[in-house]
Amino acid sequence: MSEASEVGPPVVTPVRVVIALCLLAPFVAMLWVGSYAKTDPTFIGIPFFYWYQMAWVLLSTALTATAYVLWQRDQRARRSESRGGGVAK
């Protein structure tokens, strides 16, 4: 059999969907300006428009770090499966 006809693990997995959502969420939140283009409610005197964007800086960092950790874990699992190190069930 040639390598092209071999069936490998699926490319779209639940972990990869979660990774995509982690990376897509900040873009959607920032591009949907109508959802945060207002001044109320204020937080310690800062209008909503500003503190919402600053909150997304922190959330984006956390989501990107989560996506990175999940991606590294996924790649390690794929490498171990391709080497035959998969756990027998």
PDB file of C-alpha atoms in Angstrom:
ATOM      1  CA  MET A   1       0.000   0.000   0.000  1.00  0.00           C
ATOM      2  CA  SER A   2       1.157   3.494  -0.710  1.00  0.00           C
ATOM      3  CA  GLU A   3       1.293   6.193   1.957  1.00  0.00           C
ATOM      4  CA  ALA A   4      -1.446   8.164   0.202  1.00  0.00           C
ATOM      5  CA  SER A   5      -3.968   5.372   0.686  1.00  0.00           C
ATOM      6  CA  GLU A   6      -3.263   4.945   4.414  1.00  0.00           C
ATOM      7  CA  VAL A   7      -5.856   6.444   6.698  1.00  0.00           C
ATOM      8  CA  GLY A   8      -4.406   8.554   9.484  1.00  0.00           C
ATOM      9  CA  PRO A   9      -6.019  10.088  12.522  1.00  0.00           C
ATOM     10  CA  PRO A  10      -8.753  12.616  11.791  1.00  0.00           C
ATOM     11  CA  VAL A  11      -7.601  16.154  11.077  1.00  0.00           C
ATOM     12  CA  VAL A  12     -10.595  17.791  12.788  1.00  0.00           C
ATOM     13  CA  THR A  13     -10.745  16.605  16.368  1.00  0.00           C
ATOM     14  CA  PRO A  14     -12.662  17.999  19.364  1.00  0.00           C
ATOM     15  CA  VAL A  15      -9.417  19.393  20.791  1.00  0.00           C
ATOM     16  CA  ARG A  16      -8.695  21.232  17.555  1.00  0.00           C
ATOM     17  CA  VAL A  17     -12.213  22.677  17.542  1.00  0.00           C
ATOM     18  CA  VAL A  18     -11.624  24.021  21.067  1.00  0.00           C
ATOM     19  CA  ILE A  19      -8.298  25.489  19.921  1.00  0.00           C
ATOM     20  CA  ALA A  20     -10.002  27.212  17.002  1.00  0.00           C
ATOM     21  CA  LEU A  21     -12.704  28.625  19.280  1.00  0.00           C
ATOM     22  CA  CYS A  22     -10.071  29.929  21.703  1.00  0.00           C
ATOM     23  CA  LEU A  23      -8.342  31.758  18.872  1.00  0.00           C
ATOM     24  CA  LEU A  24     -11.517  32.958  17.170  1.00  0.00           C
ATOM     25  CA  ALA A  25     -13.345  34.346  20.229  1.00  0.00           C
ATOM     26  CA  PRO A  26     -11.193  37.503  20.657  1.00  0.00           C
ATOM     27  CA  PHE A  27     -11.574  38.397  16.985  1.00  0.00           C
ATOM     28  CA  VAL A  28     -15.344  38.064  17.085  1.00  0.00           C
ATOM     29  CA  ALA A  29     -15.564  40.031  20.335  1.00  0.00           C
ATOM     30  CA  MET A  30     -13.469  42.917  18.998  1.00  0.00           C
ATOM     31  CA  LEU A  31     -14.992  43.025  15.521  1.00  0.00           C
ATOM     32  CA  TRP A  32     -18.545  43.195  16.897  1.00  0.00           C
ATOM     33  CA  VAL A  33     -18.167  46.863  17.869  1.00  0.00           C
ATOM     34  CA  GLY A  34     -21.897  47.451  18.316  1.00  0.00           C
ATOM     35  CA  SER A  35     -21.872  45.214  21.384  1.00  0.00           C
ATOM     36  CA  TYR A  36     -19.476  47.466  23.328  1.00  0.00           C
ATOM     37  CA  ALA A  37     -19.742  50.923  21.742  1.00  0.00           C
ATOM     38  CA  LYS A  38     -21.297  52.562  24.808  1.00  0.00           C
ATOM     39  CA  THR A  39     -20.212  54.311  27.982  1.00  0.00           C
ATOM     40  CA  ASP A  40     -22.385  52.567  30.587  1.00  0.00           C
ATOM     41  CA  PRO A  41     -21.746  50.684  32.788  1.00  0.00           C
ATOM     42  CA  THR A  42     -18.629  52.343  34.104  1.00  0.00           C
ATOM     43  CA  PHE A  43     -16.054  50.481  36.176  1.00  0.00           C
ATOM     44  CA  ILE A  44     -14.118  52.596  38.700  1.00  0.00           C
ATOM     45  CA  GLY A  45     -14.927  55.623  36.546  1.00  0.00           C
ATOM     46  CA  ILE A  46     -13.756  54.035  33.278  1.00  0.00           C
ATOM     47  CA  PRO A  47     -16.368  53.896  30.484  1.00  0.00           C
ATOM     48  CA  PHE A  48     -17.472  50.457  29.326  1.00  0.00           C
ATOM     49  CA  PHE A  49     -15.878  50.912  25.874  1.00  0.00           C
ATOM     50  CA  TYR A  50     -12.378  51.090  27.382  1.00  0.00           C
ATOM     51  CA  TRP A  51     -12.546  48.551  30.172  1.00  0.00           C
ATOM     52  CA  TYR A  52     -14.228  45.993  27.895  1.00  0.00           C
ATOM     53  CA  GLN A  53     -11.321  46.217  25.458  1.00  0.00           C
ATOM     54  CA  MET A  54      -8.751  45.996  28.248  1.00  0.00           C
ATOM     55  CA  ALA A  55     -10.529  42.964  29.679  1.00  0.00           C
ATOM     56  CA  TRP A  56     -10.231  41.301  26.281  1.00  0.00           C
ATOM     57  CA  VAL A  57      -6.475  41.888  26.317  1.00  0.00           C
ATOM     58  CA  LEU A  58      -6.273  39.667  29.401  1.00  0.00           C
ATOM     59  CA  LEU A  59      -8.846  37.178  28.089  1.00  0.00           C
ATOM     60  CA  SER A  60      -7.058  36.949  24.734  1.00  0.00           C
ATOM     61  CA  THR A  61      -3.791  36.203  26.494  1.00  0.00           C
ATOM     62  CA  ALA A  62      -5.411  33.439  28.543  1.00  0.00           C
ATOM     63  CA  LEU A  63      -7.205  31.964  25.518  1.00  0.00           C
ATOM     64  CA  THR A  64      -4.069  32.025  23.367  1.00  0.00           C
ATOM     65  CA  ALA A  65      -2.044  30.352  26.119  1.00  0.00           C
ATOM     66  CA  THR A  66      -4.760  27.716  26.498  1.00  0.00           C
ATOM     67  CA  ALA A  67      -4.777  27.097  22.747  1.00  0.00           C
ATOM     68  CA  TYR A  68      -0.987  26.760  22.764  1.00  0.00           C
ATOM     69  CA  VAL A  69      -1.000  24.220  25.603  1.00  0.00           C
ATOM     70  CA  LEU A  70      -3.763  22.209  23.931  1.00  0.00           C
ATOM     71  CA  TRP A  71      -1.908  22.287  20.603  1.00  0.00           C
ATOM     72  CA  GLN A  72       1.339  21.074  22.207  1.00  0.00           C
ATOM     73  CA  ARG A  73      -0.534  18.264  23.967  1.00  0.00           C
ATOM     74  CA  ASP A  74      -2.265  17.298  20.703  1.00  0.00           C
ATOM     75  CA  GLN A  75       1.023  17.227  18.809  1.00  0.00           C
ATOM     76  CA  ARG A  76       2.708  15.079  21.472  1.00  0.00           C
ATOM     77  CA  ALA A  77      -0.203  12.628  21.373  1.00  0.00           C
ATOM     78  CA  ARG A  78      -0.061  12.441  17.568  1.00  0.00           C
ATOM     79  CA  ARG A  79       3.692  11.833  17.605  1.00  0.00           C
ATOM     80  CA  SER A  80       3.355   9.050  20.156  1.00  0.00           C
ATOM     81  CA  GLU A  81       0.512   7.455  18.140  1.00  0.00           C
ATOM     82  CA  SER A  82       2.538   7.585  14.937  1.00  0.00           C
ATOM     83  CA  ARG A  83       5.459   5.875  16.672  1.00  0.00           C
ATOM     84  CA  GLY A  84       3.222   3.102  17.915  1.00  0.00           C
ATOM     85  CA  GLY A  85       3.272   4.312  21.490  1.00  0.00           C
ATOM     86  CA  GLY A  86      -0.514   4.447  21.715  1.00  0.00           C
ATOM     87  CA  VAL A  87      -2.131   2.915  24.760  1.00  0.00           C
ATOM     88  CA  ALA A  88      -3.772  -0.447  24.101  1.00  0.00           C
ATOM     89  CA  LYS A  89      -7.401  -0.630  25.153  1.00  0.00           C
TER      90      LYS A  89
END
